[in-house]
Every structure is written in structure tokens, then in C-alpha cells.
């Protein structure tokens, strides 16, 4: 997996970062750029023209009080300016806007500062992530954004560094390594700053790392505290009493190796309670038999955890998927809101993790208030409000030789694509994914320290090729935008989406909801009833969330466009059939009555499949499939169908020559992120993988509908 075998280099285009604008307006830059402190962040609603942290406020509601653009005039919203990006990898970032300057990140953890009124470039910073580190990233070389504080801009890099930049110049002020670089940690999430401490977690739960969140002093980069989400090496003392308790929820022989639970996305903060909240990812491997053989809840996997902001001391947790076996991360957006429930005002925490249930928790205590499925769920019939535990469906547990079809599947009912809560409509706007998967234990599973290794038989879970079966399965993989009432726990309106994966959400006091789509549109809906009011062609699939801000008194809506992330890499035909064929990564900004336009796209000519004849034996092809599915498909797509971002190997020019081995075993394309797999694969293995890809290319020939559009 994480291989980039074919000869098309898509990592870095030649365009560079250039901005185009037809606006002569000047931004209202402040004397001290990114001059954000505790008071400004806590009182962010008093300056709605800025977007000063990832979710705009510490509550991460992604609701803006701005209403210059509203349900009456949004039809006049038009492109104001755009910036072309120097990559065609996925764009997941949320820009930050402070006093007329916008800071945003792109793939490979690069940071840019531009004028918020015009897109004019001020500076850029490239942390020079080694391309070969991409092999450690399950889900593309994406980055979700920066944090700002007292004149500094903070970014977490894919290879595990936290870098503080001078907001005026983009030059590094300090840089620290937040990980043990012997392990395949990655950072894709945005830092948050709370009380002068930069909070940052990491990813890698598919690769066997041990999850944690750390706090670093914003001024010096010195670590203030670290909270591990799971117990570590039992021969070492526990880092805290709560981990000693957590260890009792794990079974089997002592784990020498770490077992997941990464904190890779959501962090929110309640200044009154002084609590930091974050979501914890899945365990390694996914298969609990292989991770914790006699069962157990495996704390704090798949949980929401609350800590004291000053010390990182544990306060409470709520585990959403005890003993998770389905890759049900709980890392998804954590939104804080004040609601009246049963006539009582409640400080709540709203959460829609991958497992398909929408949870309302009391954020002071962690008490479960309510939970209902927001998408098709088969692993549990409901959540017991007395115990807070799921009523699990025994059929959802799988083992060697016994597969279990389960909804949601590994993409989850909702992933990192941010949801939004509007205090005006009291609705949550949620990008829902409708997915399922056939989970089955990998009978050849062996625990190893490094590398993607989740204990699942991905051959059993691969897309069947009988046309009717495939068509039926593809018909079930879709998504929708849901307007969800968290008090009544029911959907109020929805917009159906062709793809399960679309952009994150923004809601505004203008009675508007904005979302980008896999098909490449940015769309606006009435927040109260879901009526579609506006759409703009972004020329590229969107997975990031839009923001809104003002510059020179005018309201803008901005979004990063760029198809990528785990779904287009790994989901094969499901991604190819629901996404947009061309990927043009850009930052786009819109305002009322503007007149800019995008250049028209060059005509897209689908490549022609021209594979060599498939002459390998069935046994060799099968062996190739059993190697390809766990090792290559996470980047090059399920059953060797590329999803439109990384090379589709069926089109590779090295299927009939020895360059294949130069790439796979000797690292010829390591500068593009395709490292050598000589530690995992023999020459015969690499040949078997090639035989499988050749077989799949030939199998694809009579089905023109499966070729890229
Ligand atoms: Ca995961």
C-alpha cells in the first residue's frame, strides 16, 4: 500500500502558488499579524469578521454570525479570487483569517499566508516533508490547517514535527519533533491553542503506533503535558493512575507493541469548565481477537476524553465503541453547545463518530444524555441510556473463517469532514456517509512493529466483479447532508449525495448552510429547510470545509478544493464512480456581485487501457491479490482500481517490463512517495502483484464504464 507505482507523477505540479484577482481592495492588515490571544479566542463572536481557530470558536460549531450574505441574496454570490496550488493531492484544510490575512495549509504540510481580500501571496513555508514518509500515511499526505497565537502560526507536519512560524514572515521560530520517529506516526490534524499551550495529536492507528495528545508552550516549544490514550509497555511504569485502570480493560499476553488510539483530528475547549475534549481513534489491529484476545473494552480506544487544560489531567471519558473491531474512530468533530433538554439548560457535547450513532453528552460530567443512529447501523441495535453501552449485535463480531457484513464500514458514517451547529436553527449539519464492509479476520495475521497491519482479510472485503453484484453494492455506497435535530435526535431535512465523501459544513446567521461536493460544486442551502439556493463550479472535488469572514467590510466565503484523502485513494471503484475525474487544487473565495471566473478546464481525454496479455496461472494471480489488497490497495485502490488521485496501476507503463521491479523493490520513485517494498516483498511477490494487476487490467477491458471518465 501507500505505493505510487505507476510512472505518472502527481505529487507536485509545475504551477507553483500564484494568485489571481480582479479586486483592487486592500486588506485591513494589523500591525502585528496573527495577534490572537485568549481573550480574542474566547470572545470570537464579538469579531465575526475573523475566523481565528479551526472551528472558528473553541466550541468548534463552525457557525458564523455574519449575515451580509444571506438566504435573500446568496444567488449573487460569485468568485472573487482564487489561488492555484502546487499539488494535486487532497486538500483538507480549514483556512484561518485574522485581521485581513488568511493562513492555510495544503498537502505535504505546506503553509501559505495571503491577503484575505485579494488572495495576494504574502509568504509561504515548506517544511520539506521527506516524500518517503508518505508510506506512513493511511489517508493521503493531507493537512487540515494551522493555529495562530500571539504573532505565531503553528503547523503539525506529516512527519511528526510541530513548527512555530513568525506570522509576519513565515520564518520558523521554533520546531520540535513530537513523535518517536522509529514509529510511523503522522500529523494531519490542525493544532489548537488553549491558554498559551499548543495542543497536537497524531495519526497512525492503522500502523501500530500508540496514541497521545501533547501540549507545548506556544512561546518556547517546551512540552507542558502529554496524555497517552492507551496503556503502554507493561514492563514500564504507567504514566498515570488512570492508565493503570485502563490496562485492566485489555486482555491477552502483555503487549510489547503499541496498539493505536491516536488523537488525529478533533479537539475542542470549554473555557468556563476549563476542559479540553478530544476524540480517540481505533485500535491496532482492527480485529480485537488479534489485539486483545480475551475481549475487553480496550480503553480509551474509540472514546471522547476530557482533560484539565493546564495539566492534561484526566477528568472523564465516554467510550462510544467498547472493544472496537470495525475501525470506528471517535476522532470526528466535537461540537459544544448549550441546549434546553427536557426543560433543563444543559451544557452538551455533540458527537457523530464513525460508528453511526449521534451522541449528546453532558460535557461537565461525560454523562450520556441521548444517542440515536444517524445513518444505517447494523453493529448495534441502540445505546442503553442507563449503562451508556451499545446493545451490540453478536453477528457483527467476525473471526477467521467467519466474515461479518457490517454497517457502517471502515469509512464510517461520518469522518473528519467537519459538522456544523447553528444556534439559530438549533440543527447540526452533518456530512453523512452510507457505507458497509465485509469484515473477516486475516488468517495469516502476524503482529509487526511497522507498517499497515490491521488484521483484516481484504481479499474477502474486496469489490466483487460479477456485474450485478458490483452494481448492487455500488448503489448502496452514497451519502447525504443531514440537518439533524440533536434535541429530538432525528433528521429534519436531507440532501442526497452521489458520493459518501463530500466536504465539511459551514452554517451562518444568514440562514445558510454551505457544503462542497465530490462532484466539484460549492453549494448553499437554506439552513431551516434545506432549499437549494446557490451553486458554483469549483472544477475539482471538495472534501474540506468552507469558512466565512470579512475583509474591508465585505463578507467572503472561502474553501479549499482538491479531491483526496483516504476515500479516493483506497475505495477503488466506489471512489472512481462518485468523484470527479479531474483534480485542480485551489483556494477559492466568493463574495456578492463579484466578477472573477476560473479558466476553462482543458478537455479531459480518458487514458486507454492497453495491458499485456494475462498469462499467469490462477494461483499466481491469487497470490498477487492476497499481497496487493493489504499492501497496495490503501493507496492504489481496492482491487487495483485507482480512485482518481494516485496512479491507477492498470494503466502503468511498467506492466510488461522490469521497471516494475526498479519501482517496487528498488525505490525508483521514492521522491514521489513510492518507497521500496523490498523488506515486505520478494522478487516473486512483486511479480505476483504485477500478474494480478495485469489480470485486473484485462478483466476491466470489456467494461468501458469502469475506465476513468
Ligand atoms: Ca482509523
XYZ file of C-alpha atoms and ligand atoms in Angstrom:
710
model
C 0.000 0.000 0.000
C 0.935 3.644 0.058
C 2.730 2.760 -3.109
C 2.833 5.038 -6.075
C 3.810 2.527 -8.657
C 2.930 3.980 -11.983
C 5.044 6.464 -13.813
C 2.654 9.388 -13.632
C 3.976 11.753 -11.024
C 1.121 13.575 -9.453
C 2.724 14.835 -6.295
C 3.892 18.230 -7.366
C 2.629 20.089 -10.371
C 4.523 22.868 -12.015
C 2.026 25.603 -11.318
C 3.504 26.979 -8.115
C 1.384 29.168 -5.902
C 0.124 32.144 -7.825
C -2.895 34.222 -7.114
C -5.304 35.897 -9.439
C -7.729 38.583 -8.531
C -9.841 41.207 -10.149
C -10.235 43.094 -6.916
C -8.038 46.057 -6.112
C -9.169 46.093 -2.498
C -6.571 46.234 0.220
C -6.857 44.069 3.293
C -7.002 45.644 6.725
C -3.781 44.063 7.927
C -2.984 44.736 11.549
C 0.411 45.972 12.690
C 1.038 42.654 14.446
C -0.121 39.758 12.279
C -1.956 36.852 13.945
C -2.201 38.857 17.140
C -4.604 36.384 18.759
C -4.788 35.721 22.479
C -7.085 34.025 24.998
C -9.452 36.974 25.203
C -9.900 37.213 21.446
C -10.478 33.477 21.056
C -12.915 33.226 23.970
C -14.811 36.261 22.664
C -14.596 35.299 18.982
C -18.304 36.058 18.478
C -17.568 39.747 19.094
C -15.388 39.844 15.964
C -17.203 37.597 13.494
C -15.207 39.010 10.578
C -12.286 36.838 11.680
C -12.014 33.047 11.688
C -9.307 32.638 14.308
C -9.285 28.911 15.066
C -10.044 25.654 13.283
C -13.753 25.504 14.152
C -13.951 29.366 14.354
C -14.617 29.238 18.106
C -13.434 26.936 20.884
C -16.870 25.276 20.656
C -15.995 24.244 17.076
C -19.545 24.995 15.929
C -18.413 26.327 12.553
C -21.325 28.745 12.763
C -20.714 32.336 11.702
C -22.808 35.279 12.964
C -22.168 37.045 9.612
C -25.284 37.643 7.512
C -24.318 40.109 4.794
C -24.579 37.052 2.535
C -27.974 35.549 3.319
C -30.859 33.480 2.024
C -32.209 36.522 0.120
C -29.080 37.453 -1.842
C -26.875 34.360 -1.976
C -27.851 33.974 -5.614
C -25.498 36.903 -6.340
C -22.539 35.176 -4.694
C -19.700 34.861 -7.220
C -15.997 34.131 -7.418
C -13.885 36.992 -6.026
C -10.414 35.458 -6.335
C -8.610 32.149 -6.396
C -5.144 30.761 -5.760
C -3.783 27.785 -7.705
C -1.945 25.273 -5.517
C 1.253 23.439 -6.321
C -0.129 19.954 -5.721
C -2.838 17.633 -6.927
C -3.066 15.733 -3.659
C -6.082 16.128 -1.376
C -6.915 19.446 0.295
C -8.494 19.054 3.726
C -7.542 22.381 5.290
C -9.644 24.983 7.047
C -8.137 28.448 6.482
C -7.665 30.848 9.395
C -8.384 34.558 8.905
C -7.090 37.226 11.303
C -7.283 40.967 10.620
C -7.279 40.705 6.844
C -4.715 37.922 6.477
C -5.565 34.313 5.638
C -3.316 31.416 6.694
C -3.903 27.990 5.182
C -2.172 24.664 4.674
C -2.041 22.351 1.698
C -0.906 18.769 1.097
C 2.599 17.978 2.393
C 2.011 20.320 5.386
C 2.862 23.485 3.448
C 1.680 26.810 4.866
C 0.626 29.918 2.949
C -0.350 33.437 4.002
C -2.381 35.587 1.600
C -4.373 38.795 1.795
C -7.928 37.807 2.666
C -9.426 40.441 0.333
C -7.460 39.538 -2.780
C -5.568 36.257 -2.373
C -2.302 38.109 -2.937
C 0.516 35.992 -1.583
C 2.375 37.285 1.476
C 4.612 34.317 2.254
C 4.814 30.540 2.122
C 6.570 27.890 4.170
C 7.528 24.394 3.072
C 8.584 22.081 5.929
C 10.141 19.766 3.331
C 8.498 16.580 4.493
C 10.568 13.663 3.147
C 8.454 12.184 0.319
C 9.129 8.664 1.578
C 7.295 9.484 4.831
C 4.085 9.238 2.766
C 4.264 5.471 3.187
C 3.303 6.028 6.830
C 0.122 7.917 5.987
C -3.039 5.825 5.780
C -5.067 8.594 4.254
C -3.121 10.815 1.881
C -0.474 13.444 2.655
C -3.140 15.899 3.733
C -3.136 18.628 6.364
C -6.165 20.249 7.990
C -4.767 23.606 9.000
C -2.826 25.902 11.295
C -3.430 27.547 14.653
C -2.412 31.124 15.457
C -1.396 32.758 18.743
C 0.414 35.970 19.661
C 2.104 36.535 16.332
C 2.901 32.908 15.565
C 1.416 30.363 13.175
C 1.627 26.698 14.198
C 1.574 23.698 11.858
C 1.928 19.981 12.516
C 3.867 18.276 9.722
C 3.212 14.865 8.192
C 6.499 13.589 9.628
C 5.569 14.492 13.193
C 7.054 17.936 13.778
C 5.316 20.910 15.330
C 6.625 24.131 13.810
C 6.017 27.686 15.030
C 6.295 30.303 12.275
C 6.611 34.053 12.566
C 3.232 35.252 11.284
C 4.810 38.296 9.634
C 7.437 36.494 7.601
C 6.623 32.775 7.626
C 10.076 32.022 9.011
C 10.373 29.235 11.627
C 10.731 30.433 15.220
C 10.961 27.012 16.807
C 10.456 23.422 15.719
C 10.147 20.266 17.818
C 9.708 16.594 16.989
C 6.511 15.398 18.683
C 6.996 11.683 17.922
C 9.428 8.808 18.228
C 10.485 8.744 14.577
C 11.149 4.987 14.773
C 7.388 4.592 14.564
C 5.153 5.521 11.618
C 3.356 8.452 13.205
C 1.877 11.174 11.023
C 0.266 14.525 11.772
C -2.598 15.658 9.553
C -4.764 17.462 12.119
C -4.759 21.162 12.941
C -3.205 22.325 16.223
C -5.379 24.272 18.678
C -4.054 26.818 21.185
C -5.549 26.884 24.677
C -4.138 29.127 27.439
C -0.844 29.584 25.633
C -0.403 25.863 25.009
C -0.387 24.347 21.530
C -2.339 21.075 21.526
C -1.405 18.499 18.911
C -2.030 14.784 18.456
C -1.104 12.444 15.610
C -2.271 9.581 13.406
C -1.039 6.080 12.700
C -3.506 3.729 14.421
C -3.525 1.549 11.303
C 0.247 1.147 11.689
C 0.586 0.158 15.318
C 1.586 3.407 16.988
C 0.496 4.390 20.494
C -1.794 7.425 20.534
C -1.410 10.570 22.620
C -2.098 14.271 22.692
C 0.540 16.765 23.812
C 0.576 20.382 24.922
C 3.560 22.618 24.064
C 4.276 26.079 25.336
C 3.443 28.428 22.448
C 6.333 30.764 23.220
C 9.145 28.253 23.669
C 8.005 24.926 22.206
C 8.671 23.200 25.521
C 6.320 20.290 26.261
C 3.932 21.072 29.126
C 1.982 17.813 29.302
C 1.201 14.643 27.370
C -1.757 12.286 27.759
C -1.429 8.737 26.391
C -4.730 7.253 25.289
C -3.832 3.605 25.935
C -1.533 1.786 28.372
C 1.966 1.214 27.040
C 4.731 -1.323 27.538
C 3.761 -3.251 30.704
C 7.404 -3.578 31.730
C 7.463 0.186 32.235
C 5.576 2.131 34.935
C 2.193 3.583 33.974
C 2.345 7.246 33.113
C -0.766 7.949 35.200
C -3.145 6.131 37.585
C -5.915 6.299 35.000
C -3.791 4.264 32.570
C -3.342 1.604 35.247
C -7.136 1.332 35.363
C -7.366 1.377 31.567
C -4.896 -1.530 31.384
C -7.467 -3.776 33.110
C -9.694 -3.440 30.024
C -7.084 -5.110 27.816
C -6.520 -8.897 27.767
C -4.064 -11.429 26.445
C -0.282 -11.572 26.619
C 1.481 -8.310 27.532
C 1.677 -6.063 24.526
C 5.205 -5.212 23.599
C 3.936 -3.134 20.729
C 1.681 -0.156 20.800
C -1.935 -0.548 19.817
C -3.478 2.556 18.330
C -5.836 5.078 19.838
C -4.481 8.082 18.013
C -5.794 11.628 18.505
C -5.772 12.700 14.893
C -8.449 15.321 14.494
C -10.953 16.774 16.941
C -10.059 18.993 19.888
C -12.428 21.480 21.489
C -12.364 23.532 24.684
C -14.814 24.923 27.222
C -13.253 27.992 28.886
C -15.843 28.000 31.715
C -15.275 24.384 32.704
C -11.620 24.725 31.653
C -11.818 21.309 29.989
C -10.192 20.152 26.758
C -12.101 17.496 24.801
C -10.707 15.204 22.138
C -11.693 12.067 20.268
C -9.626 8.866 20.200
C -9.124 6.634 17.179
C -9.416 2.885 16.669
C -7.098 0.159 17.922
C -4.365 -1.747 16.123
C -5.153 -4.211 14.694
C -8.828 -3.613 13.961
C -9.511 -7.261 14.733
C -9.988 -7.389 18.500
C -9.145 -11.133 18.616
C -5.654 -10.236 17.483
C -5.406 -7.169 19.726
C -6.997 -8.258 22.990
C -7.702 -11.997 22.646
C -9.992 -12.471 25.658
C -12.076 -9.418 24.818
C -12.260 -6.254 26.878
C -13.268 -2.665 26.229
C -9.703 -1.517 25.456
C -9.797 1.961 26.978
C -9.533 4.649 25.726
C -9.955 3.480 22.137
C -12.963 4.964 20.312
C -13.738 7.335 23.188
C -14.271 11.016 23.922
C -11.917 12.141 26.717
C -11.981 15.325 28.816
C -8.783 16.674 30.397
C -7.841 19.682 32.531
C -6.356 22.256 30.203
C -3.470 23.277 32.459
C -2.164 19.839 33.364
C -3.600 17.279 30.951
C -5.063 15.502 33.960
C -7.879 13.042 33.199
C -11.387 14.216 34.141
C -13.838 11.911 32.386
C -14.263 9.706 29.333
C -17.119 8.194 27.394
C -16.344 5.164 25.261
C -18.562 5.002 22.198
C -17.436 1.659 20.797
C -16.228 -0.665 23.592
C -13.865 -3.321 22.216
C -13.987 -1.779 18.745
C -13.343 -4.193 15.866
C -14.527 -2.101 12.915
C -12.143 0.882 12.657
C -14.700 3.036 14.460
C -12.558 6.066 15.255
C -14.097 8.603 17.595
C -11.801 11.337 16.279
C -14.614 13.166 14.452
C -15.588 16.794 15.164
C -16.553 17.528 18.758
C -19.037 20.398 18.914
C -20.006 22.132 22.159
C -23.429 23.739 22.533
C -25.872 24.911 25.193
C -29.279 23.269 24.709
C -32.509 23.052 26.642
C -33.333 19.384 27.019
C -36.440 18.286 28.961
C -36.908 21.894 30.137
C -33.391 21.978 31.611
C -30.481 24.007 30.236
C -27.639 21.624 29.521
C -24.013 22.205 28.533
C -23.663 19.456 25.962
C -21.081 17.912 23.683
C -22.348 16.774 20.271
C -20.594 13.921 18.535
C -21.235 11.803 15.435
C -18.333 9.310 15.339
C -17.732 6.693 12.670
C -19.884 4.082 14.445
C -23.101 5.695 13.149
C -24.681 6.948 16.407
C -25.236 10.618 17.223
C -24.315 11.205 20.876
C -25.350 14.043 23.151
C -23.191 14.075 26.293
C -23.147 16.341 29.336
C -19.773 17.953 28.838
C -19.205 18.665 32.531
C -19.537 15.018 33.544
C -19.469 12.851 30.421
C -22.972 11.561 31.220
C -24.812 10.182 28.194
C -27.982 12.195 27.556
C -29.112 10.543 24.320
C -27.866 8.545 21.335
C -29.597 7.620 18.077
C -28.366 6.259 14.741
C -27.865 8.989 12.124
C -27.166 6.502 9.298
C -27.690 2.779 8.648
C -26.177 0.894 11.592
C -26.034 -2.886 11.952
C -23.350 -3.474 14.603
C -25.631 -2.398 17.470
C -29.382 -2.066 17.872
C -29.126 1.000 20.105
C -27.374 2.558 23.081
C -28.542 1.725 26.610
C -29.088 5.079 28.316
C -28.639 3.594 31.805
C -25.279 1.957 31.208
C -24.177 4.112 28.263
C -23.183 0.920 26.454
C -24.256 -0.256 22.988
C -26.637 -3.170 22.609
C -24.249 -4.968 20.335
C -25.385 -7.296 17.568
C -23.457 -10.559 18.145
C -23.463 -11.171 14.387
C -21.216 -8.128 13.920
C -18.221 -9.837 15.545
C -16.100 -11.654 12.976
C -13.245 -14.138 13.126
C -11.043 -16.316 10.929
C -13.334 -18.129 8.502
C -16.423 -16.173 9.587
C -16.991 -12.851 7.934
C -19.489 -10.259 9.146
C -21.122 -7.687 6.861
C -21.401 -4.539 8.991
C -22.707 -1.012 8.553
C -21.054 1.439 8.749
C -17.829 0.159 7.159
C -14.299 1.466 7.809
C -15.008 4.905 6.247
C -17.618 5.317 8.992
C -20.987 7.039 8.993
C -19.109 10.316 9.366
C -15.393 11.031 9.350
C -13.213 14.127 9.852
C -15.306 16.240 7.451
C -16.442 18.806 9.970
C -20.041 19.160 11.046
C -21.594 22.491 11.998
C -24.148 23.513 14.636
C -26.332 26.598 14.170
C -27.614 28.122 17.423
C -30.246 29.870 15.269
C -31.873 26.748 13.818
C -30.589 24.503 16.637
C -29.689 21.971 13.972
C -26.457 20.107 13.334
C -25.399 19.974 9.678
C -23.715 16.639 9.236
C -21.962 15.157 6.160
C -23.235 11.567 6.398
C -21.572 8.596 4.712
C -23.584 5.489 3.835
C -21.086 2.631 3.865
C -20.711 -1.024 4.777
C -17.991 -3.658 4.665
C -17.462 -7.409 4.913
C -15.125 -7.740 7.908
C -13.234 -11.020 8.278
C -10.109 -11.862 10.276
C -6.869 -12.302 8.359
C -5.846 -15.910 8.972
C -2.203 -15.038 8.240
C -2.090 -12.106 10.630
C 1.239 -11.535 12.353
C 1.863 -8.569 14.537
C 4.734 -6.439 13.337
C 6.013 -3.127 14.529
C 5.992 -1.106 11.363
C 3.525 -0.879 8.534
C -0.159 -1.001 7.768
C -1.361 -4.085 9.569
C -4.957 -4.227 10.725
C -5.698 -7.963 10.815
C -8.410 -7.925 8.168
C -8.841 -10.199 5.149
C -9.016 -7.516 2.459
C -9.441 -10.129 -0.264
C -12.768 -11.131 1.288
C -13.656 -7.441 1.643
C -12.716 -6.500 -1.946
C -15.270 -5.428 -4.519
C -16.831 -8.500 -6.226
C -16.576 -8.397 -10.009
C -19.848 -10.057 -11.000
C -21.574 -7.111 -12.745
C -24.938 -7.389 -10.979
C -23.361 -7.815 -7.544
C -20.989 -4.921 -8.128
C -23.774 -2.677 -9.369
C -25.913 -3.519 -6.334
C -23.061 -2.783 -3.910
C -22.096 0.480 -5.612
C -25.739 1.526 -5.403
C -25.581 1.353 -1.613
C -22.392 3.425 -1.250
C -23.541 7.032 -1.155
C -24.003 9.921 1.211
C -26.177 12.794 2.275
C -26.111 16.138 4.005
C -28.267 15.747 7.082
C -29.837 18.557 9.108
C -30.060 16.801 12.467
C -32.018 17.954 15.495
C -29.823 16.982 18.472
C -32.638 17.512 20.998
C -35.201 15.305 19.282
C -32.417 13.138 17.842
C -33.941 12.998 14.381
C -33.284 14.249 10.877
C -35.195 17.379 9.841
C -34.119 17.545 6.198
C -31.513 15.998 3.934
C -29.797 16.443 0.585
C -28.800 13.200 -1.139
C -25.232 12.929 -2.409
C -23.869 10.609 -5.071
C -20.632 10.060 -3.144
C -20.369 9.126 0.530
C -17.481 11.566 0.903
C -18.091 15.292 0.469
C -16.953 18.494 2.131
C -17.314 19.668 5.715
C -20.021 22.149 6.736
C -20.430 25.844 7.455
C -23.630 27.435 8.751
C -24.310 31.173 9.094
C -26.724 33.655 10.642
C -27.781 34.420 7.060
C -29.901 31.236 7.279
C -27.381 29.485 5.063
C -25.518 26.201 5.028
C -22.537 25.742 2.693
C -21.040 22.445 1.548
C -18.678 21.347 -1.220
C -19.265 18.078 -3.044
C -17.251 15.224 -4.518
C -18.570 16.313 -7.909
C -16.826 19.655 -7.519
C -19.527 22.155 -6.588
C -19.721 24.531 -3.667
C -23.416 24.758 -2.739
C -25.591 26.849 -0.421
C -28.867 25.757 1.182
C -31.425 27.416 3.405
C -30.437 26.377 6.915
C -34.010 25.992 8.129
C -35.499 23.870 5.356
C -32.735 22.645 3.022
C -33.890 24.530 -0.080
C -31.020 24.763 -2.554
C -30.194 28.416 -3.237
C -26.810 28.592 -4.960
C -24.046 26.517 -6.536
C -20.642 27.281 -8.046
C -18.400 25.015 -10.096
C -15.048 24.566 -8.319
C -13.689 22.328 -11.120
C -12.462 19.835 -8.517
C -13.911 17.554 -5.862
C -14.161 19.206 -2.434
C -13.583 17.464 0.888
C -12.565 20.457 3.031
C -14.963 22.729 4.911
C -15.745 26.318 3.842
C -15.221 29.322 6.107
C -16.609 32.858 6.034
C -15.034 36.170 7.082
C -14.981 39.847 6.191
C -12.305 41.957 4.541
C -12.787 45.689 4.008
C -16.337 45.313 5.247
C -17.316 42.715 2.679
C -18.262 39.147 3.568
C -16.425 36.319 1.805
C -16.909 32.539 1.707
C -13.711 30.580 1.045
C -12.932 26.912 0.557
C -10.021 24.706 -0.440
C -10.890 22.476 -3.396
C -8.919 19.309 -4.152
C -10.089 15.700 -4.287
C -8.134 13.419 -1.991
C -7.953 11.793 1.412
C -8.497 8.139 2.185
C -11.609 7.539 0.087
C -10.207 8.338 -3.400
C -7.011 6.505 -2.513
C -8.432 3.287 -1.106
C -12.058 2.893 -2.155
C -11.368 1.929 -5.786
C -14.427 1.827 -7.967
C -16.687 3.370 -5.315
C -14.475 6.482 -5.395
C -13.953 6.486 -9.156
C -17.658 6.275 -9.911
C -18.666 9.014 -7.481
C -15.859 11.579 -7.681
C -14.740 13.999 -10.360
C -12.142 12.819 -12.849
C -10.014 15.964 -12.917
C -8.368 17.351 -9.824
C -7.397 21.030 -9.788
C -6.320 22.030 -6.303
C -7.207 25.614 -5.479
C -8.231 28.016 -2.788
C -11.415 29.794 -3.878
C -13.031 32.886 -2.340
C -16.509 34.193 -3.157
C -18.364 37.449 -2.424
C -21.557 39.129 -3.572
C -21.702 40.565 -7.088
C -18.127 39.730 -7.948
C -16.939 39.010 -11.464
C -13.891 36.721 -11.382
C -14.011 33.404 -13.201
C -11.963 30.247 -13.432
C -10.150 29.412 -16.664
C -11.936 26.663 -18.527
C -10.599 23.200 -17.908
C -8.572 21.612 -20.678
C -10.530 18.818 -22.350
C -10.114 15.562 -20.481
C -9.165 12.557 -22.562
C -9.599 9.328 -20.639
C -6.478 7.152 -20.866
C -6.845 3.931 -22.792
C -6.265 0.579 -21.130
C -3.633 -1.335 -23.063
C -2.338 -4.099 -20.803
C -0.183 -7.029 -21.835
C -1.989 -10.346 -22.080
C -2.695 -12.068 -18.775
C -0.777 -15.352 -18.944
C -0.082 -16.066 -15.258
C -1.603 -19.057 -13.516
C -4.679 -18.637 -11.352
C -2.546 -19.496 -8.324
C -0.066 -16.715 -9.080
C -2.836 -14.186 -9.664
C -4.464 -15.164 -6.388
C -1.165 -14.837 -4.571
C -0.764 -11.394 -6.111
C -4.238 -10.436 -4.945
C -3.539 -11.536 -1.365
C -0.445 -9.307 -1.397
C -1.967 -6.365 -3.282
C -5.090 -5.966 -1.189
C -3.493 -5.327 2.220
C -0.264 -3.756 0.940
C -1.035 -1.743 -2.212
C -4.786 -1.059 -2.207
C -4.780 1.608 0.549
C -3.089 3.948 -1.978
C -3.765 2.420 -5.378
C -7.341 1.412 -4.735
C -9.390 -1.632 -3.853
C -8.909 -4.473 -6.375
C -6.463 -2.278 -8.337
C -8.905 0.423 -9.386
C -7.450 3.886 -8.742
C -9.837 6.458 -7.302
C -8.520 9.437 -9.276
C -5.696 10.837 -7.117
C -2.797 8.360 -7.132
C -1.838 6.252 -10.153
C -4.236 3.544 -11.295
C -1.818 0.660 -11.810
C -3.899 -0.954 -14.518
C -2.579 1.845 -16.749
C 1.037 1.517 -15.627
C 3.661 1.548 -18.352
C 5.760 -0.988 -16.428
C 3.363 -3.930 -16.540
C 5.419 -5.561 -19.301
C 8.969 -4.597 -18.340
C 11.456 -4.755 -15.498
C 10.958 -1.147 -14.454
C 8.215 -2.596 -12.251
C 10.879 -4.159 -10.024
C 13.001 -1.000 -10.031
C 9.997 0.848 -8.641
C 8.590 -1.756 -6.252
C 11.840 -3.183 -4.892
C 14.474 -0.509 -5.522
C 12.601 2.690 -4.785
C 12.988 4.307 -8.210
C 10.025 6.596 -7.463
C 10.724 7.277 -3.803
C 10.902 11.001 -4.474
C 7.249 10.748 -5.443
C 6.431 8.892 -2.206
C 6.622 5.338 -3.590
C 9.250 3.758 -1.361
C 10.928 0.416 -1.909
C 8.963 -2.531 -0.557
C 11.942 -4.875 -0.560
C 11.535 -5.531 3.169
C 7.996 -6.814 2.639
C 8.238 -8.393 -0.793
C 10.485 -10.843 -2.623
C 11.059 -10.600 -6.365
C 8.497 -13.386 -6.799
C 5.997 -11.475 -4.653
C 6.415 -8.336 -6.763
C 5.961 -10.415 -9.907
C 2.773 -11.961 -8.478
C 1.393 -8.498 -7.678
C 2.120 -7.439 -11.235
C 0.403 -10.567 -12.565
C -2.656 -9.649 -10.508
C -2.691 -6.064 -11.813
C -2.314 -7.331 -15.404
C -5.201 -9.734 -14.785
C -7.354 -6.917 -13.386
C -6.494 -4.636 -16.310
C -7.573 -7.323 -18.761
C -10.670 -8.006 -16.697
C -11.503 -4.304 -16.948
C -11.214 -4.158 -20.752
C -14.748 -5.145 -21.777
C -16.277 -2.744 -19.242
C -15.698 0.784 -20.573
C -17.831 2.179 -17.756
C -15.052 1.279 -15.289
C -12.410 3.349 -17.093
C -11.778 6.866 -15.710
C -14.249 9.380 -17.037
Ca -8.818 4.522 11.580
